[in-house]
Structures are given as structure tokens and as C-alpha cells.
Amino acid sequence: MKEVPKLFGSLVFNETVMKDRLPTAIYKSFQSAVRERRPLDLEMANVIANAMKDWALEHGATHFSHWFQPMTGITAEKHESFIAPTAEGCVIMDFSGKKLIQGEPDASSFPSGGLRATFEARGYTAWDPTSYAFIKDDCLCIPTAFCSYTGDVLDKKTPLLRSMSAVSKAACRVLKLLGVKTSMVVSTVGPEQEYFLVDKKMWEKRRDLKYTGRTLFGAKSPRGQELSDHYFGAIKPRVLAFMKELDEELWKLGVFAKTEHNEVAPAQHELAPIYTTTNVASDHNQLMMEFMKRIALRHGLVCLLHEKPFAGVNGSGKHNNWSLATAEGKNLLDPGKEPYKNTSFLLFLAAIIKAVDDYQDLLRISVASAGNDNRLGANEAPPAIVSIFLGTELTAVLESIAKGKPYVAGKSTYLKVSENTIPALEKDNTDRNRTSPFAFTGNKFEFRMPGSTFSIAGPNVILNTIVAEVLEEFADTIEKSKLSRNKAIYELVKKAYIKHKRIIFNGNGYTDEWVKEAEKRSLLNLKSTPEALPYMARAKNIALFEKHNIFSAAEVKSRMDILLENYSTILQIEASTMLEMLHKDILPAITGYNDELTIAALNKKGIGINAGFEAKLADKLSSIGAKIYAKAEKLEKALAKAEATKGAQAQATCYRNTVLTAMEDLRSSVDEAENMLGGKYLPYPTYGDLLFGVND
């Protein structure tokens, strides 16, 4: 490996490259335009485009692409070569500012939720200069936003950039009232990415993994995660080789890949980056997922990013570590050593508490999908009920404010673990709560609900926007108050906490008691995507999006329709895959083994040998086979009913209530049969094979 500092960002047109290759005046003007969110003039764009092209050619690039993030949740790119014809019949390598700034992909073939018809094909991509261009597969990739010919937003980057602007404007306004001057406030994110690695040869034998990304059948392995021996355990050489190559490739692209380890479930792992500005973090996470998949293949592995690829063991999430920072780098969610005296921190904390309580429905919707529905509330994933974990000290501080009493800080405590051999450990002021959907973790909030396949853009659009809304409300209240500034802020924090403290829960989110308690507190428990999505179109939510220029009412509806259609489509594919596996793999396996048992029983009886176990096993297997076939017929009828149901909401609900129920019922019998099949009749690799099949 090259020296890491030299390797890092070597394929990125970053600040260092721009300083070196752009005229000083152009570079300064460009930085000023980006900082002040001003459009770039064509003359400046031409100079930047030419420098970008020359740099890319030197690194072996032959093409360029506007790299964007449509509503599919993954990235899209159309490669165009740099060649331009000359009068002599030759070519030159050319790249203009116009091509840098604007592109034109097809806007009718991507999900639009009715905003675009098939014949309305024209769309535009627009350069996002706040995210660096990079080289991938010998192609200069230019991060861009994506919209239709009519200006409707068709991507995930545009609303994210708008939400970042909204929260910056609101936060700067509040900070000004606190006597703090800054040019902007940026939302920052460090998304931890969980994933599974399975052997490619085994993956190829599973239709469900190939078509859906998760196992639709599979009896529980004799051993799973019960021994807790995989979490942070020694990494197998084959997996370590994958991780090493992944780090190198991501570092070249300027991705801050930092921490990697084995996760709780067998075959599960995690990669966590250093936090950065949210739109860049979103771009980087998309690259991370893409390179996980492609590099795994080079090692004879397949990377599974589904939220719940295996039943009965941990699913995979994407923990979204979110905070706010000034342009000067001050973290606004850092409580300091004396949080009860930190007025700025307490004000922003109160705003976040109110925002999460007021818009818990939108936070739940931001993580809604068929895959994540399987994960939430099971095996160490947070429940579908949104709540905030603050910890002992911050809760006590806010309680003191609510009661109008001074807070008495406890003394710092130390843990002495081995006399004087090991230095005493300073104890944090609160524990960590991994059952909480939205937990304060020292100087940031960890939103643990997003699923592993998710683009982090969606959840962060919601976080930025709801916090911006409450900060605007707070600024209005402070400005109108006749009290002294400090007294007005104190009263605002007090009232916000008292009114919205129901959203704070520091206990175990996995218990049935919490579900009952949440109901008493009137907190939402939206267990499935079809239950959650109607809340998106509520008047207060549409008003929120329109006020902060995130989405129009039509764009809100389009996203609802996209999510509903995606939910139904995923369940349709999963149900169809189940039926194909049943008829092509499972029933033939049961029949084949049953025939062998029956013949063996008849042969033994013919010569007077006891054939008890063969006859009993054959009879039991035959009965289960008949039950499976009957359940398959029910699934077929449920699938036909769902496919015929009109209306996106009604269809998704039908899939949830009929098709998914029939799928789960069918699976229970198939998994029972799997445990009875002889080894040579097993139609696909078992859970034990998949979870423990990555050899050293």
C-alpha cells in the first residue's frame, strides 16, 4: 500500500488540486461563490472545467459523468467521452463549463411518483460544487442534483441541500440572538454502515438472496449469535483482505473510512467513517455501499446490505450520527464540562427535543421500507416507536430547570479496575442506550433507525428541516419576549422540556412495558410502512416542507406514491420468489426424500425388518408437504388479490395484511420441512452454511 496520506483523495478534485491548478483569482472567486451560495458564471466554469479535464486525463480518465442520486436510493451515471471532432477528421479532448454545470439525462424512466409520464423524458442534472468531483472506473464523476423539465425535484440530493440551507439559516439566527456570529451552520453526519458477507458460491445457490437480498426460507441454525463470540472478535483473514482493499479504494476517493469490526451476528460487520458535512457524507456513503459490493466479489464473497437478510439474528442498520457545527468548527451539541451553564447547548437541545416530538411521524417515515419493517424492534434494532435517550445528567439538568431549582453537579467519578497497574478510568456522565432510536451520545445524536440499504439523505432531510422549523419558532419567541435575553431563553427551554418530555425515555426500548408506556404517552407506534406513510401528507407536514422550500405538495405526494409502490413491488417480488423456490427447489426435494424413505420402508418390510422410523418420517414429511402446498395456494390467491387491488395505499396495505401474512405462514412449514430433509436433498445452503461459511 502507498503511504496513506498520499493515497487519500488521490482520485478527488479537492481543495489541494484546485489550489494547484486554478488561477488564484478563479480559485478565490469559486470558493466565495460556493460559500455564499451564488451561481457560477460561465467564464469561471470554463476555466474550472478545463483544469478538471486535464487532471482527469492525467489520471487515465477518458469519460465524464454527471453522478446523481434518483429516487431509486442508489446512484446513476451516464458516461460521455471527452472527445470532440476536428475539421481534419481527428479528435481533441474537450470539456466545457456548460457541460460541467448542466447535463440532460432521461427523466421519465426513474421513479417520479406521477410527476413525469413516459413521453415526458427531458430532465436536467446540475453540478453540486459543494461536493468534490472524483474519478471512478476511468470516468470523471461530477456530483449533481437532478430535476425534471418542469423543475420538479426527482432526486435525494436537492432536498438535502435545501434542508442544510434551512437549518443553517435558522441556527445562525438563533446564534445571533446569543451574541455568536458565524457565516453558516452545517449539519454533520458520520453514518456507521453494517453489512453481511457470505460466500459467493453459496449465494449463487439461493434464489431468494439473488432476487431479493434476503433469505425467504431458512431454518434456524444450531448456532447463531448466542455465544456473543463474533462481536469485536478476531477478523478472519479472508474478510480482513476484503476490508483492507475496501479501505484503499475508499481512501483514494476521499472517503473517511475509519473503524471496522465484526458485528454481533455471525458474518456481520461494520464500517464507520469520520463525520463530515451531510451532503458529502451522503455521497460518500453511496460510494461505500457500491464498493462494498464490487470488492466483495473480488474475494469470492457477496456483500448483503439488506436490513434483515437472516431471521433470528441481528439485522443491519445505518446509525446516523448527526450534529450541528458553525463554520468555525464549534460543535453546537457539545455540552462542555458544565452543560447546566451552557445556554447555547441547552437551547439547541430543547429545540431538538421539541422537533422530534412534534415530527415523530416524519422521522418514522424517513426510515420506512419493506426491508426495515422486518428489522425494527427485533434483535437489537430500535423499536418503531420514536423516542429520545438523554442519559442521567442531561435529564437531571432539564428536570432542575423545569422545577425552577439550581442543578447540583455530581463529582467526576473514576473506575479503578486493577489497583495501580491499569490507570483509573474517568466515568462518562451517562451510559449508552443501544435500544433508543434517537440517542444523545456525548456531542451528537445517534439516529439508529435507518436501514442498511438506505440513502442517508432522506433521514437527514427530515432532521435538518424539523430542527430548522423549531429554531425559527424559538427565534421568534425570544425576539418578541419582554424578558431579559437570558431569562427568555431559560423560560423557553423550561416550557419546551415540560411540554415535550414525553418523547424522552432512558430505559429499555425492547420491552413490552415500554410499548404500553409509549401508548400512555400518546407516542406513535407505526409498525409498518403502509401504516406510516399516510402521515406524510398531513397538513402540518406539507406546510413544513413548503415553508422551508424542501418539497411542494405535489412532490410530497409523489414521494409517498414512490414509497408505497416500492413497498408493494418488493413484496410482490419476494412472494413470487418464494413460489418459484417452492416449485423448483423445495417440493422436489421433499418428494425425492420421501420417495427414498418410502422405498426403504417397503424394502425392509419385504424382508421382515422393522421400518418404523422410515415410515413415520415419510408420513410426517408427506403431511408437511401437503400443508406446504396448501399454504402456497393461499399465497398465490393473496398475491393475485394484492396485484388486482387499485390505489397505491390500498395495494400496499393489502400486501402487508394478506401477502406478507401468507408468506410468513408458508415459511414456517418450509423451515420445519428443511430440518427433516436428508443432507443430499437440501435444496440450498442452510443458515449454518451461510453464516459460518466464510473460510479463513
XYZ file of C-alpha atoms in Angstrom:
696
model
C 0.000 0.000 0.000
C 1.120 3.535 -0.705
C 1.636 5.893 2.184
C -1.923 6.618 3.325
C -1.727 10.457 3.385
C -0.505 10.376 -0.232
C -3.113 7.797 -1.230
C -6.003 9.617 0.445
C -8.014 11.701 -2.010
C -5.656 10.901 -4.887
C -8.667 10.453 -7.203
C -10.514 13.546 -5.948
C -10.516 17.042 -7.470
C -10.237 18.556 -3.992
C -9.003 21.805 -2.464
C -5.343 20.871 -2.837
C -5.760 20.084 -6.537
C -7.825 23.209 -7.179
C -5.277 25.463 -5.477
C -2.548 23.921 -7.585
C -4.354 24.002 -10.951
C -6.654 27.016 -10.891
C -5.531 30.636 -11.235
C -5.566 32.233 -7.801
C -8.292 34.733 -8.704
C -10.533 31.983 -10.112
C -9.961 29.767 -7.088
C -10.849 32.543 -4.635
C -13.914 33.564 -6.651
C -15.053 29.948 -6.792
C -14.665 29.495 -3.027
C -16.534 32.719 -2.381
C -19.395 31.685 -4.696
C -19.720 28.297 -3.025
C -19.576 29.773 0.466
C -22.199 32.413 -0.338
C -24.328 30.003 -2.398
C -24.035 32.193 -5.536
C -24.348 30.764 -9.081
C -21.110 30.347 -11.040
C -20.649 32.391 -14.184
C -19.776 30.574 -17.404
C -16.286 32.088 -17.700
C -15.305 30.731 -14.288
C -16.913 27.378 -15.081
C -14.921 27.085 -18.333
C -11.618 27.547 -16.501
C -12.575 25.010 -13.812
C -13.834 22.514 -16.402
C -10.606 22.688 -18.391
C -8.470 22.182 -15.277
C -10.718 19.320 -14.187
C -10.398 17.664 -17.607
C -6.596 17.946 -17.709
C -6.323 16.493 -14.209
C -8.711 13.649 -15.059
C -6.832 12.781 -18.280
C -3.572 12.593 -16.346
C -5.224 10.007 -14.090
C -6.351 7.854 -17.003
C -9.938 9.089 -17.327
C -11.450 9.077 -20.813
C -15.060 9.961 -19.925
C -17.059 12.215 -17.639
C -20.434 11.700 -15.995
C -22.975 13.686 -14.051
C -23.284 11.432 -10.985
C -26.693 11.804 -9.339
C -28.982 10.146 -6.817
C -32.500 9.483 -8.148
C -35.382 8.188 -6.062
C -34.183 4.621 -6.512
C -31.984 5.214 -3.461
C -28.811 4.368 -5.385
C -26.715 6.403 -7.798
C -26.999 6.893 -11.551
C -24.452 7.874 -14.178
C -24.249 8.349 -17.954
C -20.692 8.275 -19.320
C -19.668 10.649 -22.101
C -16.187 10.728 -23.587
C -14.114 13.886 -23.678
C -13.563 13.519 -27.436
C -14.652 16.266 -29.834
C -14.142 16.074 -33.655
C -11.814 18.376 -35.575
C -12.084 19.564 -39.155
C -9.265 17.200 -40.103
C -11.275 14.146 -39.036
C -9.348 13.752 -35.809
C -10.405 14.363 -32.226
C -9.368 16.565 -29.351
C -10.185 16.145 -25.684
C -12.653 18.827 -24.693
C -14.784 19.664 -21.667
C -16.637 22.978 -21.359
C -18.060 24.861 -18.420
C -21.545 24.342 -19.825
C -21.079 20.559 -19.764
C -19.714 20.801 -16.235
C -22.644 22.834 -14.932
C -25.549 21.126 -16.680
C -26.408 17.710 -18.093
C -29.524 16.120 -19.586
C -30.483 12.577 -18.546
C -33.822 10.898 -19.202
C -36.286 11.971 -16.507
C -39.152 9.591 -17.329
C -37.516 6.242 -16.556
C -36.660 6.985 -12.933
C -39.262 6.849 -10.130
C -41.240 10.095 -10.132
C -44.494 9.242 -8.359
C -46.541 10.574 -11.260
C -44.571 13.793 -11.772
C -43.326 12.512 -15.158
C -45.092 10.447 -17.815
C -43.224 8.123 -20.184
C -43.379 10.631 -23.035
C -42.099 13.470 -20.806
C -38.470 12.493 -20.941
C -36.417 15.650 -20.560
C -34.623 16.182 -17.275
C -31.602 18.111 -16.014
C -28.634 17.497 -13.773
C -26.909 20.453 -12.126
C -23.407 20.453 -10.650
C -23.165 20.485 -6.847
C -19.900 22.414 -6.286
C -20.032 21.704 -2.532
C -19.131 18.055 -3.193
C -15.851 17.263 -4.929
C -15.637 15.569 -8.332
C -13.797 12.248 -8.363
C -12.544 9.544 -10.723
C -14.189 6.120 -10.731
C -13.716 3.453 -13.416
C -11.674 5.866 -15.557
C -14.559 8.319 -15.535
C -14.670 11.805 -14.033
C -17.765 11.740 -11.813
C -19.359 15.109 -11.073
C -21.851 15.105 -8.161
C -25.091 16.704 -9.322
C -28.696 17.427 -8.428
C -31.481 16.038 -10.645
C -34.798 17.613 -11.637
C -37.450 17.333 -14.328
C -38.049 19.676 -17.275
C -40.712 21.373 -15.152
C -38.350 21.828 -12.206
C -39.834 19.091 -10.013
C -37.291 17.514 -7.680
C -36.540 13.919 -8.714
C -33.555 13.151 -6.515
C -32.329 12.900 -2.946
C -29.535 15.492 -3.107
C -31.657 18.563 -3.895
C -33.912 18.381 -0.811
C -30.859 17.562 1.313
C -29.051 20.712 0.162
C -32.228 22.728 0.748
C -32.615 21.322 4.269
C -28.991 22.144 5.057
C -29.612 25.713 3.957
C -32.779 25.887 6.080
C -31.130 24.665 9.275
C -28.111 26.910 8.692
C -30.306 29.988 8.301
C -32.356 29.189 11.394
C -29.347 28.258 13.547
C -27.449 31.400 12.557
C -30.465 33.466 13.532
C -30.588 31.846 16.983
C -26.831 32.174 17.468
C -27.019 35.863 16.622
C -29.511 36.292 19.464
C -26.957 34.587 21.704
C -24.250 37.008 20.565
C -22.460 34.450 18.382
C -21.568 35.481 14.838
C -20.913 32.883 12.154
C -21.339 32.789 8.385
C -23.124 29.441 8.404
C -24.037 26.371 10.423
C -23.534 22.980 8.818
C -25.176 19.705 9.696
C -22.605 16.930 10.011
C -23.014 13.173 9.836
C -20.959 10.052 10.378
C -23.045 7.090 9.168
C -21.984 3.699 10.535
C -22.595 1.045 7.862
C -23.493 -2.530 8.825
C -23.386 -5.395 6.321
C -23.101 -9.180 5.921
C -20.547 -11.127 3.885
C -21.423 -14.587 2.546
C -19.595 -16.989 0.273
C -20.421 -16.267 -3.385
C -20.757 -19.951 -4.358
C -23.379 -20.413 -1.651
C -25.129 -17.181 -2.613
C -25.459 -18.427 -6.187
C -27.479 -21.417 -4.952
C -30.063 -19.216 -3.210
C -32.722 -17.727 -5.496
C -34.016 -15.596 -2.618
C -30.659 -13.943 -1.960
C -30.114 -13.288 -5.673
C -33.571 -11.843 -6.325
C -34.427 -10.128 -3.036
C -31.258 -9.704 -0.976
C -32.667 -11.696 1.944
C -33.454 -15.309 2.799
C -37.163 -16.032 2.441
C -36.760 -19.548 3.835
C -34.252 -20.934 6.299
C -34.470 -22.996 9.454
C -32.623 -21.655 12.476
C -29.014 -22.751 12.675
C -27.986 -24.824 15.737
C -25.663 -21.962 16.480
C -26.288 -18.283 15.890
C -25.144 -15.285 17.906
C -25.919 -16.802 21.337
C -22.292 -17.115 22.395
C -21.572 -13.436 21.649
C -18.228 -14.546 20.243
C -18.363 -12.760 16.896
C -18.801 -9.178 18.096
C -15.395 -7.444 18.029
C -13.821 -10.887 17.567
C -10.706 -11.597 15.537
C -11.409 -10.850 11.871
C -10.977 -13.807 9.506
C -8.123 -13.390 7.011
C -10.447 -13.517 4.001
C -12.668 -10.811 5.450
C -9.646 -8.795 6.555
C -8.287 -8.878 2.989
C -11.640 -7.536 1.775
C -11.582 -4.772 4.400
C -8.022 -3.798 3.509
C -8.819 -3.427 -0.185
C -12.051 -1.596 0.614
C -10.176 0.926 2.761
C -7.654 1.590 -0.002
C -10.292 2.147 -2.671
C -12.377 4.397 -0.442
C -9.378 6.404 0.712
C -8.476 7.127 -2.914
C -11.943 8.642 -3.280
C -11.554 10.768 -0.168
C -13.984 8.695 1.913
C -13.089 8.877 5.605
C -13.239 5.123 6.272
C -12.071 4.823 9.869
C -13.358 1.975 12.059
C -14.095 -1.624 11.053
C -15.008 -4.644 13.141
C -17.102 -7.783 13.395
C -20.698 -7.085 14.376
C -22.941 -9.131 16.666
C -24.348 -11.652 14.182
C -22.114 -14.264 12.515
C -20.921 -12.999 9.101
C -21.929 -9.440 10.031
C -19.505 -6.496 10.015
C -19.419 -2.712 10.277
C -17.509 0.180 8.720
C -17.732 3.609 10.326
C -16.358 6.823 8.768
C -15.258 10.078 10.363
C -18.091 12.597 10.310
C -18.253 15.273 7.607
C -20.808 17.697 6.147
C -24.074 15.915 5.475
C -24.242 16.148 1.678
C -20.645 14.920 1.356
C -21.329 12.165 3.890
C -24.330 11.121 1.801
C -22.209 10.957 -1.365
C -19.509 9.026 0.473
C -21.967 6.514 1.893
C -23.286 5.768 -1.590
C -19.721 5.110 -2.741
C -19.105 2.972 0.334
C -22.060 0.708 -0.449
C -21.108 0.434 -4.129
C -17.511 -0.504 -3.375
C -18.502 -2.971 -0.657
C -20.463 -4.899 -3.256
C -17.859 -4.815 -6.016
C -14.824 -5.549 -3.825
C -16.569 -8.431 -2.072
C -16.893 -10.183 -5.446
C -13.124 -9.983 -5.967
C -12.713 -12.057 -2.798
C -15.312 -14.670 -3.711
C -17.810 -13.027 -1.364
C -21.152 -11.263 -1.708
C -21.987 -8.226 0.401
C -25.570 -8.234 1.698
C -26.909 -4.793 2.560
C -30.490 -5.853 3.221
C -31.841 -4.821 6.630
C -32.784 -8.385 7.579
C -31.058 -10.987 5.408
C -31.428 -13.695 8.083
C -34.273 -14.327 10.517
C -33.409 -14.855 14.161
C -30.136 -12.897 14.207
C -29.333 -9.196 14.163
C -30.387 -7.136 11.198
C -28.233 -4.398 9.689
C -28.744 -0.698 10.263
C -27.015 2.521 9.393
C -26.511 4.575 12.545
C -26.761 8.221 11.572
C -24.563 10.275 13.940
C -25.888 13.813 13.460
C -24.800 17.168 14.832
C -24.575 20.884 14.009
C -21.395 22.945 13.778
C -20.513 26.549 12.976
C -18.322 27.496 10.041
C -15.511 27.904 12.546
C -15.879 24.283 13.676
C -17.703 24.744 17.004
C -19.960 21.766 17.702
C -23.271 23.179 18.890
C -24.213 19.882 20.543
C -21.104 19.708 22.715
C -22.401 20.259 26.264
C -18.978 21.040 27.694
C -17.956 20.149 31.219
C -20.819 22.152 32.715
C -23.868 21.641 30.456
C -26.195 23.288 33.001
C -24.323 26.562 32.371
C -24.111 26.161 28.580
C -27.017 28.328 27.395
C -26.421 27.720 23.697
C -26.311 23.942 24.134
C -29.466 23.865 26.263
C -31.367 25.965 23.746
C -30.413 23.748 20.806
C -31.093 20.641 22.890
C -34.593 21.887 23.741
C -35.223 22.653 20.070
C -34.260 19.118 19.076
C -36.467 17.587 21.785
C -39.449 19.604 20.580
C -38.702 18.861 16.920
C -38.502 15.106 17.457
C -41.725 15.101 19.476
C -43.661 17.316 17.061
C -42.493 15.421 13.987
C -42.017 11.861 15.228
C -44.201 10.730 12.318
C -41.801 12.166 9.736
C -38.780 10.589 11.409
C -40.518 7.205 11.304
C -41.445 7.737 7.639
C -37.848 8.643 6.803
C -36.799 5.063 7.634
C -39.867 3.274 6.248
C -39.367 0.360 3.844
C -40.356 -3.277 3.469
C -36.843 -4.360 4.468
C -36.595 -2.119 7.513
C -40.041 -3.194 8.731
C -38.500 -6.650 9.205
C -35.696 -5.193 11.329
C -37.222 -2.554 13.605
C -38.000 -3.926 17.036
C -36.117 -7.204 16.576
C -32.678 -8.412 17.678
C -31.141 -5.188 18.943
C -32.706 -2.820 16.407
C -34.634 0.072 17.970
C -38.433 -0.222 18.047
C -40.737 1.564 15.601
C -41.647 3.989 18.402
C -39.577 7.178 18.147
C -38.075 8.345 21.438
C -35.022 10.233 22.699
C -32.369 8.981 25.103
C -30.659 11.817 27.000
C -28.975 9.981 29.842
C -28.874 10.664 33.548
C -27.093 14.012 33.753
C -28.860 15.888 30.944
C -32.256 14.644 32.095
C -31.437 15.811 35.614
C -30.335 19.226 34.305
C -33.601 19.686 32.401
C -35.646 18.461 35.360
C -33.960 21.063 37.558
C -34.812 23.774 35.044
C -38.420 22.528 34.856
C -38.732 22.685 38.659
C -37.005 26.045 38.898
C -34.264 24.674 41.103
C -30.493 25.027 40.733
C -28.742 21.978 39.418
C -26.102 20.450 41.673
C -23.478 18.718 39.568
C -22.060 15.434 40.734
C -18.347 14.945 41.059
C -16.380 13.194 38.347
C -16.041 9.535 39.183
C -13.317 7.107 38.264
C -13.310 3.355 37.821
C -10.374 1.528 39.366
C -10.143 -1.841 37.698
C -6.792 -3.208 38.882
C -5.145 -1.391 41.803
C -2.411 0.759 40.242
C -1.493 -1.492 37.312
C -4.148 -0.047 34.996
C -4.809 3.710 35.122
C -8.138 4.748 36.638
C -10.836 5.307 34.015
C -12.853 8.517 34.067
C -16.509 7.505 34.002
C -18.815 9.207 31.489
C -21.759 11.151 32.839
C -24.205 8.691 31.290
C -24.450 5.180 29.910
C -25.113 4.358 26.248
C -28.550 3.096 25.229
C -28.478 0.975 22.094
C -32.238 0.363 22.260
C -33.024 4.044 21.718
C -33.983 5.226 18.221
C -32.532 8.701 18.828
C -29.823 8.740 21.482
C -27.559 11.528 22.697
C -24.029 10.114 22.721
C -21.878 12.868 24.188
C -21.727 15.558 21.485
C -24.166 14.323 18.831
C -27.375 12.387 18.357
C -27.269 8.863 17.004
C -30.351 8.154 14.896
C -30.328 4.341 14.927
C -33.468 3.654 12.901
C -32.241 3.951 9.265
C -31.795 0.622 7.499
C -28.523 -0.524 5.996
C -29.618 -0.042 2.358
C -30.928 3.468 2.925
C -29.586 6.621 1.397
C -28.907 8.782 4.445
C -30.193 11.795 2.526
C -33.839 11.099 3.434
C -33.471 10.875 7.229
C -31.194 13.918 7.281
C -33.605 15.980 5.178
C -36.171 15.386 7.912
C -33.760 16.016 10.803
C -32.462 19.263 9.318
C -35.910 20.529 8.389
C -37.725 19.824 11.656
C -34.894 21.358 13.694
C -34.867 24.395 11.389
C -38.607 24.827 11.975
C -38.299 24.774 15.761
C -35.237 27.031 15.788
C -37.243 29.566 13.767
C -40.058 29.305 16.321
C -37.570 29.785 19.154
C -36.023 32.825 17.481
C -39.485 34.383 17.053
C -40.295 33.762 20.729
C -37.018 35.201 22.009
C -37.268 38.286 19.800
C -40.838 39.006 20.958
C -40.187 38.348 24.633
C -40.181 41.296 27.042
C -37.953 39.380 29.445
C -34.178 39.725 29.511
C -32.464 37.637 26.884
C -31.158 35.008 29.328
C -34.476 34.843 31.188
C -36.383 34.458 27.915
C -34.136 31.583 26.853
C -34.420 29.937 30.270
C -38.233 30.088 30.139
C -38.242 28.798 26.568
C -36.104 25.777 27.473
C -38.281 25.132 30.531
C -41.581 25.226 28.627
C -40.257 23.139 25.734
C -38.992 20.434 28.069
C -42.163 20.272 30.172
C -44.404 20.076 27.096
C -42.307 17.570 25.155
C -40.652 15.432 27.850
C -42.937 12.524 26.903
C -40.556 11.815 23.989
C -37.634 11.220 26.393
C -37.129 7.622 27.501
C -33.892 6.420 29.089
C -34.951 2.809 29.677
C -35.002 -0.453 27.728
C -36.792 0.079 24.423
C -37.070 -3.657 23.750
C -39.590 -4.407 26.491
C -43.350 -4.828 26.206
C -43.643 -2.450 29.141
C -42.202 0.363 27.017
C -44.773 -0.290 24.289
C -47.541 0.103 26.874
C -45.883 3.165 28.395
C -45.449 4.769 24.967
C -49.156 4.268 24.320
C -49.962 6.006 27.605
C -47.769 8.897 26.477
C -49.660 9.006 23.149
C -46.487 8.311 21.169
C -46.931 6.835 17.703
C -46.203 3.146 17.144
C -46.260 2.820 13.354
C -45.146 -0.773 12.899
C -45.293 -0.956 9.115
C -44.622 1.233 6.102
C -48.281 1.305 4.918
C -49.317 2.466 8.401
C -46.701 5.216 8.493
C -46.829 6.767 5.027
C -50.275 8.467 5.201
C -48.847 10.741 7.911
C -46.523 12.291 5.346
C -49.412 14.081 3.633
C -50.798 15.624 6.815
C -51.403 19.346 6.513
C -48.773 20.268 9.123
C -46.115 18.235 7.316
C -46.878 19.627 3.864
C -46.845 23.124 5.369
C -43.435 22.391 6.916
C -41.930 21.237 3.620
C -43.378 24.131 1.645
C -42.333 26.747 4.202
C -38.690 25.690 4.039
C -38.739 25.051 0.264
C -37.937 21.352 0.674
C -40.849 19.879 -1.317
C -44.005 21.177 -2.931
C -47.299 19.470 -2.062
C -47.083 17.584 -5.375
C -43.535 16.430 -4.566
C -44.659 15.177 -1.141
C -47.421 13.133 -2.761
C -45.015 11.814 -5.396
C -42.657 10.536 -2.710
C -45.487 8.855 -0.873
C -46.525 7.113 -4.085
C -42.937 6.059 -4.825
C -42.519 4.562 -1.349
C -45.878 2.783 -1.481
C -45.200 1.393 -4.949
C -41.729 0.288 -3.897
C -43.153 -1.472 -0.838
C -45.707 -3.369 -2.929
C -43.181 -4.220 -5.624
C -40.704 -5.638 -3.121
C -43.353 -7.879 -1.542
C -44.554 -8.943 -4.999
C -41.003 -9.979 -5.936
C -40.481 -11.747 -2.603
C -43.769 -13.668 -2.833
C -43.083 -14.666 -6.451
C -39.585 -15.784 -5.485
C -40.997 -17.903 -2.655
C -43.350 -19.661 -5.044
C -40.581 -20.264 -7.584
C -38.302 -21.716 -4.902
C -41.149 -23.854 -3.670
C -41.965 -25.427 -7.028
C -38.423 -25.693 -8.371
C -36.427 -26.479 -5.229
C -38.392 -27.324 -2.107
C -41.253 -29.576 -3.201
C -38.980 -31.649 -5.488
C -36.565 -32.087 -2.551
C -39.363 -33.208 -0.229
C -40.738 -35.588 -2.866
C -37.297 -37.040 -3.608
C -36.505 -37.722 0.040
C -39.998 -39.057 0.650
C -39.616 -41.489 -2.250
C -36.320 -42.728 -0.820
C -37.849 -43.227 2.615
C -40.889 -44.993 1.201
C -38.824 -47.354 -0.913
C -36.547 -48.107 2.032
C -39.566 -48.845 4.241
C -41.124 -51.160 1.653
C -37.837 -52.996 1.107
C -37.374 -53.544 4.844
C -40.905 -54.756 5.315
C -40.431 -57.152 2.407
C -37.631 -58.941 4.236
C -39.168 -58.635 7.691
C -37.014 -55.785 9.047
C -38.534 -53.058 11.228
C -39.132 -49.991 9.050
C -40.676 -47.855 11.767
C -38.601 -44.673 11.518
C -38.655 -44.574 7.691
C -42.433 -44.992 7.612
C -43.028 -42.426 10.347
C -40.638 -39.896 8.820
C -42.122 -40.400 5.362
C -45.640 -39.958 6.738
C -44.676 -36.802 8.627
C -42.813 -35.342 5.670
C -45.710 -36.151 3.364
C -48.124 -34.376 5.692
C -45.894 -31.301 5.862
C -45.544 -31.341 2.080
C -49.320 -31.313 1.700
C -49.566 -28.462 4.212
C -46.891 -26.521 2.328
C -48.717 -26.973 -0.978
C -51.989 -25.764 0.543
C -50.255 -22.708 2.040
C -48.642 -21.998 -1.328
C -52.080 -21.936 -2.920
C -53.190 -19.411 -0.282
C -50.157 -17.269 -1.091
C -50.950 -17.400 -4.799
C -54.509 -16.218 -4.105
C -53.289 -13.477 -1.766
C -50.764 -12.328 -4.376
C -53.434 -12.229 -7.093
C -55.716 -10.226 -4.796
C -52.982 -7.703 -3.997
C -51.960 -7.305 -7.635
C -55.585 -6.575 -8.555
C -56.080 -4.008 -5.777
C -56.382 -0.438 -7.052
C -54.742 2.548 -5.433
C -51.187 2.729 -4.072
C -52.192 2.931 -0.395
C -54.832 0.204 -0.616
C -52.485 -2.088 -2.532
C -49.600 -1.661 -0.078
C -51.977 -2.334 2.814
C -53.243 -5.472 1.074
C -49.696 -6.712 0.563
C -48.959 -6.062 4.233
C -52.089 -7.713 5.627
C -52.559 -10.632 3.240
C -49.454 -11.407 1.198
C -46.903 -10.915 3.975
C -49.035 -12.953 6.385
C -49.291 -15.777 3.843
C -45.525 -15.616 3.237
C -44.756 -15.933 6.936
C -47.194 -18.838 7.288
C -45.656 -20.670 4.332
C -42.160 -20.109 5.626
C -42.897 -21.695 8.995
C -43.838 -25.014 7.342
C -40.992 -24.976 4.817
C -38.461 -24.343 7.595
C -39.939 -27.253 9.530
C -39.505 -29.496 6.483
C -35.913 -28.289 5.976
C -34.945 -29.680 9.373
C -36.200 -33.116 8.313
C -34.518 -33.387 4.906
C -31.517 -35.605 4.333
C -28.315 -33.751 3.520
C -28.213 -34.618 -0.182
C -31.796 -33.396 -0.597
C -31.298 -29.958 0.934
C -32.231 -27.642 -1.966
C -29.990 -24.738 -0.947
C -27.270 -23.821 1.585
C -28.629 -23.664 5.119
C -28.336 -20.817 7.612
C -25.412 -22.606 9.214
C -23.650 -22.834 5.832
C -24.231 -19.160 5.040
C -23.463 -17.661 8.447
C -20.357 -19.748 9.119
C -19.285 -20.461 5.539
C -16.600 -17.792 5.049
C -13.404 -19.797 5.460
C -10.128 -18.409 6.676
